[in-house]
Amino acid sequence: MATILDGKALAAKCKERVKQEAASLKRTPGLAVIIVGDNPASRVYVNSKRKDCEECGFFSEEYALPESTTQVELIALIEKLNAREEIDGILCQLPLPEAIDEEAVLMAISPEKDVDGFHPMNMGALLVGKEGFLPCTPYGIMEILAEYGIDPKGKHCVVIGRSNIVGKPMALLLLQKHGTVTVCHSRTTNLKEICLQADILVAAVGKVDMVTADMVKPGAVVIDVAMNRNAAGKLCGDVDYPAVSALASAITPVPGGVGPMTRAMLMQNTLLAAQKHQR
Ligand code: GUN
């Protein structure tokens, strides 16, 4: 039976450490969260982020803008937040309404306040191995691996998904830790064969039961990034958890695995931003 990689417990530990470090700063760290429109999933995420800020002793501001908000209005708000000293981090919840160019909005956030790590400056820093904000989900996964003594060095790491938010930065972080990395995606023709070679398998697709037991090498470490609902309406990831957990050496549950660590790393990045701004 696999070790359950308890992201919830680790996240609580991380947030406690962040809270203690934040308390020693001259000024309370501040996070501004922007949400545009009324995507129900986004609303849940934004509420959680507010709660996390309270737990860590941060101050937070929420900007809930209507679906009809224009790109110009949104960027004007971001520029105002960029200029405010007491705001250390700015997060614009994705997805944005179709009429808004996501890239232009992410580019408008000052790289020094980009606690999501989505600005091309921070993405580029990650690519070349320089200091910058790391995207929270892959960052959280690296923390889970470290906590459980799982070293990617020399391992075949297979990442399913190539998004800017998860798949690509995940591949870079595993590579930085000397993993041998393969990135699979929707056009990959021999997905099962590649997955069967994985010592560490990261699934970030968003499709129920995408990873079945016949795709997993016995003893592999399985990281499930997705947050889906199955036909019965129950929260689940990409991995067929009951079958895969019987043969993996370690696995993240959904919920309670990667999700809480994503949130904890946002707090970590906000603390880091505040420390830099107060230096
Ligand atoms: N939408 C889904 N995940 C994320 C995230 O990590 N950050 C932001 N800003 N939006 C998201």
mmCIF file of C-alpha atoms and ligand atoms in Angstrom:
data_model
loop_
_atom_site.group_PDB
_atom_site.id
_atom_site.type_symbol
_atom_site.label_atom_id
_atom_site.label_comp_id
_atom_site.label_asym_id
_atom_site.label_seq_id
_atom_site.Cartn_x
_atom_site.Cartn_y
_atom_site.Cartn_z
ATOM 1 C CA MET A 1 0.000 0.000 0.000
ATOM 2 C CA ALA A 2 1.292 3.419 -0.930
ATOM 3 C CA THR A 3 2.431 6.122 1.473
ATOM 4 C CA ILE A 4 -0.175 8.880 1.367
ATOM 5 C CA LEU A 5 1.555 12.188 0.696
ATOM 6 C CA ASP A 6 -0.385 14.376 3.104
ATOM 7 C CA GLY A 7 -0.391 17.837 1.535
ATOM 8 C CA LYS A 8 -2.937 19.111 4.023
ATOM 9 C CA ALA A 9 -0.717 18.402 7.039
ATOM 10 C CA LEU A 10 2.380 19.789 5.309
ATOM 11 C CA ALA A 11 0.481 22.933 4.256
ATOM 12 C CA ALA A 12 -0.553 23.556 7.872
ATOM 13 C CA LYS A 13 3.100 23.284 8.913
ATOM 14 C CA CYS A 14 4.222 25.651 6.115
ATOM 15 C CA LYS A 15 1.561 28.232 6.977
ATOM 16 C CA GLU A 16 2.534 28.131 10.657
ATOM 17 C CA ARG A 17 6.152 28.865 9.691
ATOM 18 C CA VAL A 18 5.037 31.682 7.363
ATOM 19 C CA LYS A 19 2.905 33.184 10.147
ATOM 20 C CA GLN A 20 5.844 33.185 12.554
ATOM 21 C CA GLU A 21 8.189 34.782 10.031
ATOM 22 C CA ALA A 22 5.588 37.361 9.056
ATOM 23 C CA ALA A 23 5.171 38.361 12.707
ATOM 24 C CA SER A 24 8.818 39.445 12.840
ATOM 25 C CA LEU A 25 8.427 41.886 9.922
ATOM 26 C CA LYS A 26 8.037 45.608 10.475
ATOM 27 C CA ARG A 27 4.900 45.688 8.331
ATOM 28 C CA THR A 28 2.122 43.133 7.835
ATOM 29 C CA PRO A 29 2.365 41.435 4.403
ATOM 30 C CA GLY A 30 -0.493 42.429 2.083
ATOM 31 C CA LEU A 31 -2.069 40.436 -0.736
ATOM 32 C CA ALA A 32 -4.530 41.832 -3.286
ATOM 33 C CA VAL A 33 -6.735 39.257 -5.003
ATOM 34 C CA ILE A 34 -8.703 40.139 -8.129
ATOM 35 C CA ILE A 35 -11.593 38.067 -9.421
ATOM 36 C CA VAL A 36 -13.479 38.949 -12.581
ATOM 37 C CA GLY A 37 -16.944 37.479 -13.240
ATOM 38 C CA ASP A 38 -18.647 34.753 -11.246
ATOM 39 C CA ASN A 39 -16.937 31.471 -12.026
ATOM 40 C CA PRO A 40 -18.008 29.302 -9.041
ATOM 41 C CA ALA A 41 -14.681 27.436 -8.816
ATOM 42 C CA SER A 42 -12.765 30.721 -8.858
ATOM 43 C CA ARG A 43 -15.004 32.043 -6.086
ATOM 44 C CA VAL A 44 -14.157 29.017 -3.912
ATOM 45 C CA TYR A 45 -10.415 29.490 -4.567
ATOM 46 C CA VAL A 46 -10.534 33.209 -3.779
ATOM 47 C CA ASN A 47 -12.428 32.601 -0.524
ATOM 48 C CA SER A 48 -9.789 30.059 0.487
ATOM 49 C CA LYS A 49 -7.006 32.533 -0.243
ATOM 50 C CA ARG A 50 -8.635 35.098 2.029
ATOM 51 C CA LYS A 51 -8.851 32.507 4.801
ATOM 52 C CA ASP A 52 -5.184 31.575 4.307
ATOM 53 C CA CYS A 53 -4.193 35.247 4.629
ATOM 54 C CA GLU A 54 -6.106 35.488 7.921
ATOM 55 C CA GLU A 55 -4.386 32.333 9.207
ATOM 56 C CA CYS A 56 -0.950 33.725 8.341
ATOM 57 C CA GLY A 57 -1.645 37.159 9.822
ATOM 58 C CA PHE A 58 -1.534 38.895 6.418
ATOM 59 C CA PHE A 59 -3.853 41.628 5.365
ATOM 60 C CA SER A 60 -5.772 40.986 2.154
ATOM 61 C CA GLU A 61 -7.942 42.975 -0.187
ATOM 62 C CA GLU A 62 -10.389 41.451 -2.596
ATOM 63 C CA TYR A 63 -11.507 43.092 -5.827
ATOM 64 C CA ALA A 64 -14.570 41.317 -7.211
ATOM 65 C CA LEU A 65 -15.184 42.851 -10.627
ATOM 66 C CA PRO A 66 -18.156 42.219 -12.923
ATOM 67 C CA GLU A 67 -17.900 39.985 -16.012
ATOM 68 C CA SER A 68 -18.288 43.141 -18.123
ATOM 69 C CA THR A 69 -14.981 44.623 -16.869
ATOM 70 C CA THR A 70 -12.750 45.727 -19.732
ATOM 71 C CA GLN A 71 -9.092 44.918 -20.095
ATOM 72 C CA VAL A 72 -8.262 48.608 -19.757
ATOM 73 C CA GLU A 73 -10.146 48.831 -16.444
ATOM 74 C CA LEU A 74 -8.507 45.690 -15.109
ATOM 75 C CA ILE A 75 -5.005 46.832 -16.040
ATOM 76 C CA ALA A 76 -5.700 50.260 -14.517
ATOM 77 C CA LEU A 77 -6.549 48.542 -11.209
ATOM 78 C CA ILE A 78 -3.383 46.436 -11.388
ATOM 79 C CA GLU A 79 -1.286 49.547 -12.001
ATOM 80 C CA LYS A 80 -2.789 51.200 -8.943
ATOM 81 C CA LEU A 81 -1.966 48.121 -6.865
ATOM 82 C CA ASN A 82 1.556 48.004 -8.313
ATOM 83 C CA ALA A 83 2.123 51.509 -6.969
ATOM 84 C CA ARG A 84 0.842 50.856 -3.420
ATOM 85 C CA GLU A 85 3.579 50.194 -0.910
ATOM 86 C CA GLU A 86 1.474 48.147 1.535
ATOM 87 C CA ILE A 87 0.520 45.655 -1.195
ATOM 88 C CA ASP A 88 3.248 43.011 -1.502
ATOM 89 C CA GLY A 89 1.472 40.533 -3.749
ATOM 90 C CA ILE A 90 -1.109 40.803 -6.536
ATOM 91 C CA LEU A 91 -3.029 37.818 -7.799
ATOM 92 C CA CYS A 92 -5.515 37.860 -10.639
ATOM 93 C CA GLN A 93 -7.614 34.704 -10.490
ATOM 94 C CA LEU A 94 -7.752 32.778 -13.757
ATOM 95 C CA PRO A 95 -9.589 32.108 -16.002
ATOM 96 C CA LEU A 96 -10.515 35.629 -17.092
ATOM 97 C CA PRO A 97 -13.545 36.415 -19.292
ATOM 98 C CA GLU A 98 -12.873 35.672 -22.966
ATOM 99 C CA ALA A 99 -12.841 39.327 -24.002
ATOM 100 C CA ILE A 100 -9.770 39.949 -21.839
ATOM 101 C CA ASP A 101 -6.258 39.051 -23.007
ATOM 102 C CA GLU A 102 -4.869 36.997 -20.144
ATOM 103 C CA GLU A 103 -1.257 37.464 -21.178
ATOM 104 C CA ALA A 104 -1.577 41.274 -21.250
ATOM 105 C CA VAL A 105 -3.068 41.223 -17.754
ATOM 106 C CA LEU A 106 -0.400 38.942 -16.296
ATOM 107 C CA MET A 107 2.280 41.113 -17.912
ATOM 108 C CA ALA A 108 0.818 44.195 -16.190
ATOM 109 C CA ILE A 109 1.477 42.793 -12.704
ATOM 110 C CA SER A 110 4.812 44.036 -11.405
ATOM 111 C CA PRO A 111 7.217 41.047 -11.398
ATOM 112 C CA GLU A 112 8.152 41.993 -7.794
ATOM 113 C CA LYS A 113 4.500 41.494 -6.760
ATOM 114 C CA ASP A 114 3.786 38.498 -8.983
ATOM 115 C CA VAL A 115 3.256 35.974 -6.180
ATOM 116 C CA ASP A 116 1.634 33.543 -8.657
ATOM 117 C CA GLY A 117 4.916 33.395 -10.587
ATOM 118 C CA PHE A 118 3.091 33.791 -13.913
ATOM 119 C CA HIS A 119 4.896 36.881 -15.270
ATOM 120 C CA PRO A 120 7.300 36.071 -18.133
ATOM 121 C CA MET A 121 10.124 37.596 -16.055
ATOM 122 C CA ASN A 122 9.573 35.044 -13.293
ATOM 123 C CA MET A 123 8.966 32.230 -15.797
ATOM 124 C CA GLY A 124 12.199 33.195 -17.559
ATOM 125 C CA ALA A 125 14.083 33.281 -14.239
ATOM 126 C CA LEU A 126 12.898 29.731 -13.585
ATOM 127 C CA LEU A 127 14.011 28.631 -17.058
ATOM 128 C CA VAL A 128 17.567 29.868 -16.552
ATOM 129 C CA GLY A 129 17.734 28.939 -12.846
ATOM 130 C CA LYS A 130 17.744 32.482 -11.440
ATOM 131 C CA GLU A 131 15.868 33.675 -8.357
ATOM 132 C CA GLY A 132 12.223 34.604 -8.879
ATOM 133 C CA PHE A 133 8.730 33.675 -7.749
ATOM 134 C CA LEU A 134 7.909 30.032 -8.450
ATOM 135 C CA PRO A 135 4.411 29.083 -9.624
ATOM 136 C CA CYS A 136 2.627 27.808 -6.520
ATOM 137 C CA THR A 137 1.451 24.368 -7.686
ATOM 138 C CA PRO A 138 4.782 22.998 -8.943
ATOM 139 C CA TYR A 139 6.520 24.696 -5.998
ATOM 140 C CA GLY A 140 4.162 22.917 -3.596
ATOM 141 C CA ILE A 141 4.799 19.575 -5.312
ATOM 142 C CA MET A 142 8.572 20.004 -4.939
ATOM 143 C CA GLU A 143 8.010 20.716 -1.231
ATOM 144 C CA ILE A 144 5.931 17.534 -0.876
ATOM 145 C CA LEU A 145 8.668 15.480 -2.541
ATOM 146 C CA ALA A 146 11.336 17.020 -0.290
ATOM 147 C CA GLU A 147 9.258 16.479 2.857
ATOM 148 C CA TYR A 148 8.906 12.772 2.099
ATOM 149 C CA GLY A 149 12.559 12.337 1.091
ATOM 150 C CA ILE A 150 11.750 11.694 -2.568
ATOM 151 C CA ASP A 151 14.722 12.914 -4.619
ATOM 152 C CA PRO A 152 14.113 13.355 -8.367
ATOM 153 C CA LYS A 153 17.851 13.012 -9.083
ATOM 154 C CA GLY A 154 18.409 10.404 -11.761
ATOM 155 C CA LYS A 155 14.727 9.411 -11.756
ATOM 156 C CA HIS A 156 12.541 9.322 -14.825
ATOM 157 C CA CYS A 157 9.937 11.996 -14.143
ATOM 158 C CA VAL A 158 6.926 12.020 -16.446
ATOM 159 C CA VAL A 159 4.669 15.075 -16.447
ATOM 160 C CA ILE A 160 1.293 14.801 -18.185
ATOM 161 C CA GLY A 161 0.172 18.303 -19.167
ATOM 162 C CA ARG A 162 2.076 21.249 -20.626
ATOM 163 C CA SER A 163 0.284 24.308 -19.249
ATOM 164 C CA ASN A 164 2.217 27.446 -18.313
ATOM 165 C CA ILE A 165 0.832 27.202 -14.776
ATOM 166 C CA VAL A 166 1.688 23.577 -13.999
ATOM 167 C CA GLY A 167 3.175 21.287 -16.656
ATOM 168 C CA LYS A 168 5.991 23.453 -18.026
ATOM 169 C CA PRO A 169 7.250 24.853 -14.698
ATOM 170 C CA MET A 170 6.897 21.387 -13.123
ATOM 171 C CA ALA A 171 9.174 19.933 -15.799
ATOM 172 C CA LEU A 172 11.742 22.705 -15.218
ATOM 173 C CA LEU A 173 11.781 22.237 -11.433
ATOM 174 C CA LEU A 174 12.235 18.468 -11.743
ATOM 175 C CA LEU A 175 15.022 19.068 -14.254
ATOM 176 C CA GLN A 176 16.658 21.527 -11.839
ATOM 177 C CA LYS A 177 16.706 18.704 -9.275
ATOM 178 C CA HIS A 178 18.451 16.465 -11.826
ATOM 179 C CA GLY A 179 15.450 14.386 -12.865
ATOM 180 C CA THR A 180 15.231 12.988 -16.402
ATOM 181 C CA VAL A 181 12.030 14.611 -17.562
ATOM 182 C CA THR A 182 9.477 13.678 -20.202
ATOM 183 C CA VAL A 183 6.493 15.938 -20.846
ATOM 184 C CA CYS A 184 3.380 14.298 -22.315
ATOM 185 C CA HIS A 185 0.331 16.102 -23.652
ATOM 186 C CA SER A 186 -2.813 15.677 -25.716
ATOM 187 C CA ARG A 187 -0.873 14.857 -28.906
ATOM 188 C CA THR A 188 1.394 12.266 -27.285
ATOM 189 C CA THR A 189 0.785 9.006 -29.140
ATOM 190 C CA ASN A 190 2.286 6.444 -26.730
ATOM 191 C CA LEU A 191 1.184 7.856 -23.384
ATOM 192 C CA LYS A 192 0.788 4.502 -21.640
ATOM 193 C CA GLU A 193 4.280 3.282 -22.618
ATOM 194 C CA ILE A 194 5.887 6.494 -21.400
ATOM 195 C CA CYS A 195 3.936 6.565 -18.137
ATOM 196 C CA LEU A 196 4.970 2.969 -17.443
ATOM 197 C CA GLN A 197 8.596 4.157 -17.415
ATOM 198 C CA ALA A 198 7.946 6.836 -14.798
ATOM 199 C CA ASP A 199 9.564 6.690 -11.371
ATOM 200 C CA ILE A 200 7.725 9.924 -10.576
ATOM 201 C CA LEU A 201 4.476 10.524 -12.448
ATOM 202 C CA VAL A 202 2.758 13.924 -12.304
ATOM 203 C CA ALA A 203 -0.756 14.115 -13.753
ATOM 204 C CA ALA A 204 -2.060 17.605 -14.507
ATOM 205 C CA VAL A 205 -4.753 17.186 -17.125
ATOM 206 C CA GLY A 206 -8.181 17.627 -15.562
ATOM 207 C CA LYS A 207 -9.785 14.382 -16.723
ATOM 208 C CA VAL A 208 -11.315 11.779 -14.396
ATOM 209 C CA ASP A 209 -9.541 8.379 -14.463
ATOM 210 C CA MET A 210 -7.037 9.565 -17.044
ATOM 211 C CA VAL A 211 -4.284 7.604 -15.247
ATOM 212 C CA THR A 212 -5.262 3.975 -14.705
ATOM 213 C CA ALA A 213 -3.347 1.229 -12.883
ATOM 214 C CA ASP A 214 -2.084 -0.310 -16.159
ATOM 215 C CA MET A 215 -0.157 2.940 -16.841
ATOM 216 C CA VAL A 216 1.761 2.972 -13.561
ATOM 217 C CA LYS A 217 4.974 1.109 -12.780
ATOM 218 C CA PRO A 218 4.797 -0.720 -9.420
ATOM 219 C CA GLY A 219 6.606 1.392 -6.811
ATOM 220 C CA ALA A 220 6.222 4.677 -8.698
ATOM 221 C CA VAL A 221 5.498 7.979 -6.932
ATOM 222 C CA VAL A 222 2.228 9.426 -8.233
ATOM 223 C CA ILE A 223 1.319 13.107 -7.940
ATOM 224 C CA ASP A 224 -2.232 14.065 -8.850
ATOM 225 C CA VAL A 225 -2.658 17.776 -9.552
ATOM 226 C CA ALA A 226 -6.191 17.805 -10.893
ATOM 227 C CA MET A 227 -9.404 18.740 -9.140
ATOM 228 C CA ASN A 228 -12.307 17.142 -11.004
ATOM 229 C CA ARG A 229 -15.776 15.950 -10.139
ATOM 230 C CA ASN A 230 -16.761 12.428 -11.122
ATOM 231 C CA ALA A 231 -20.191 11.336 -12.399
ATOM 232 C CA ALA A 232 -21.424 11.089 -8.792
ATOM 233 C CA GLY A 233 -20.310 14.684 -8.127
ATOM 234 C CA LYS A 234 -17.444 13.624 -5.849
ATOM 235 C CA LEU A 235 -14.125 15.515 -5.916
ATOM 236 C CA CYS A 236 -11.377 13.503 -7.575
ATOM 237 C CA GLY A 237 -8.172 13.928 -9.531
ATOM 238 C CA ASP A 238 -6.830 12.481 -12.791
ATOM 239 C CA VAL A 239 -5.719 9.236 -11.194
ATOM 240 C CA ASP A 240 -7.815 6.132 -10.523
ATOM 241 C CA TYR A 241 -6.873 6.394 -6.863
ATOM 242 C CA PRO A 242 -8.144 3.058 -5.452
ATOM 243 C CA ALA A 243 -6.366 0.975 -8.125
ATOM 244 C CA VAL A 244 -3.191 3.085 -8.438
ATOM 245 C CA SER A 245 -2.656 3.484 -4.676
ATOM 246 C CA ALA A 246 -2.469 -0.312 -4.441
ATOM 247 C CA LEU A 247 0.688 -0.422 -6.561
ATOM 248 C CA ALA A 248 2.379 2.993 -6.169
ATOM 249 C CA SER A 249 4.991 3.547 -3.438
ATOM 250 C CA ALA A 250 3.549 6.983 -2.649
ATOM 251 C CA ILE A 251 0.571 8.991 -3.878
ATOM 252 C CA THR A 252 -1.147 12.331 -3.253
ATOM 253 C CA PRO A 253 -4.849 12.117 -2.393
ATOM 254 C CA VAL A 254 -7.493 14.402 -3.926
ATOM 255 C CA PRO A 255 -8.553 16.381 -2.011
ATOM 256 C CA GLY A 256 -5.829 16.890 0.599
ATOM 257 C CA GLY A 257 -2.738 16.485 -1.565
ATOM 258 C CA VAL A 258 -1.466 19.116 -3.987
ATOM 259 C CA GLY A 259 -4.303 21.657 -3.526
ATOM 260 C CA PRO A 260 -3.511 22.723 0.060
ATOM 261 C CA MET A 261 0.172 23.033 -0.842
ATOM 262 C CA THR A 262 -0.612 25.343 -3.773
ATOM 263 C CA ARG A 263 -2.358 27.644 -1.326
ATOM 264 C CA ALA A 264 0.458 27.410 1.223
ATOM 265 C CA MET A 265 3.042 28.342 -1.424
ATOM 266 C CA LEU A 266 1.030 31.452 -2.286
ATOM 267 C CA MET A 267 1.436 32.513 1.340
ATOM 268 C CA GLN A 268 5.126 31.619 1.178
ATOM 269 C CA ASN A 269 5.568 33.749 -1.963
ATOM 270 C CA THR A 270 3.675 36.656 -0.393
ATOM 271 C CA LEU A 271 5.942 36.486 2.665
ATOM 272 C CA LEU A 272 8.981 36.422 0.377
ATOM 273 C CA ALA A 273 7.679 39.470 -1.513
ATOM 274 C CA ALA A 274 7.082 41.326 1.759
ATOM 275 C CA GLN A 275 10.585 40.458 3.005
ATOM 276 C CA LYS A 276 12.090 41.817 -0.202
ATOM 277 C CA HIS A 277 9.979 44.984 -0.187
ATOM 278 C CA GLN A 278 10.966 45.745 3.402
ATOM 279 C CA ARG A 279 14.658 45.164 2.968
HETATM 280 N N1 GUN B 1 -6.670 29.499 -11.565
HETATM 281 C C1 GUN B 1 -6.419 28.197 -11.316
HETATM 282 N N2 GUN B 1 -5.286 28.078 -10.604
HETATM 283 C C2 GUN B 1 -4.823 29.326 -10.400
HETATM 284 C C3 GUN B 1 -3.690 29.854 -9.716
HETATM 285 O O1 GUN B 1 -2.854 29.141 -9.156
HETATM 286 N N3 GUN B 1 -3.569 31.202 -9.730
HETATM 287 C C4 GUN B 1 -4.463 32.003 -10.358
HETATM 288 N N4 GUN B 1 -4.242 33.309 -10.336
HETATM 289 N N5 GUN B 1 -5.520 31.549 -10.999
HETATM 290 C C5 GUN B 1 -5.701 30.219 -11.009
#
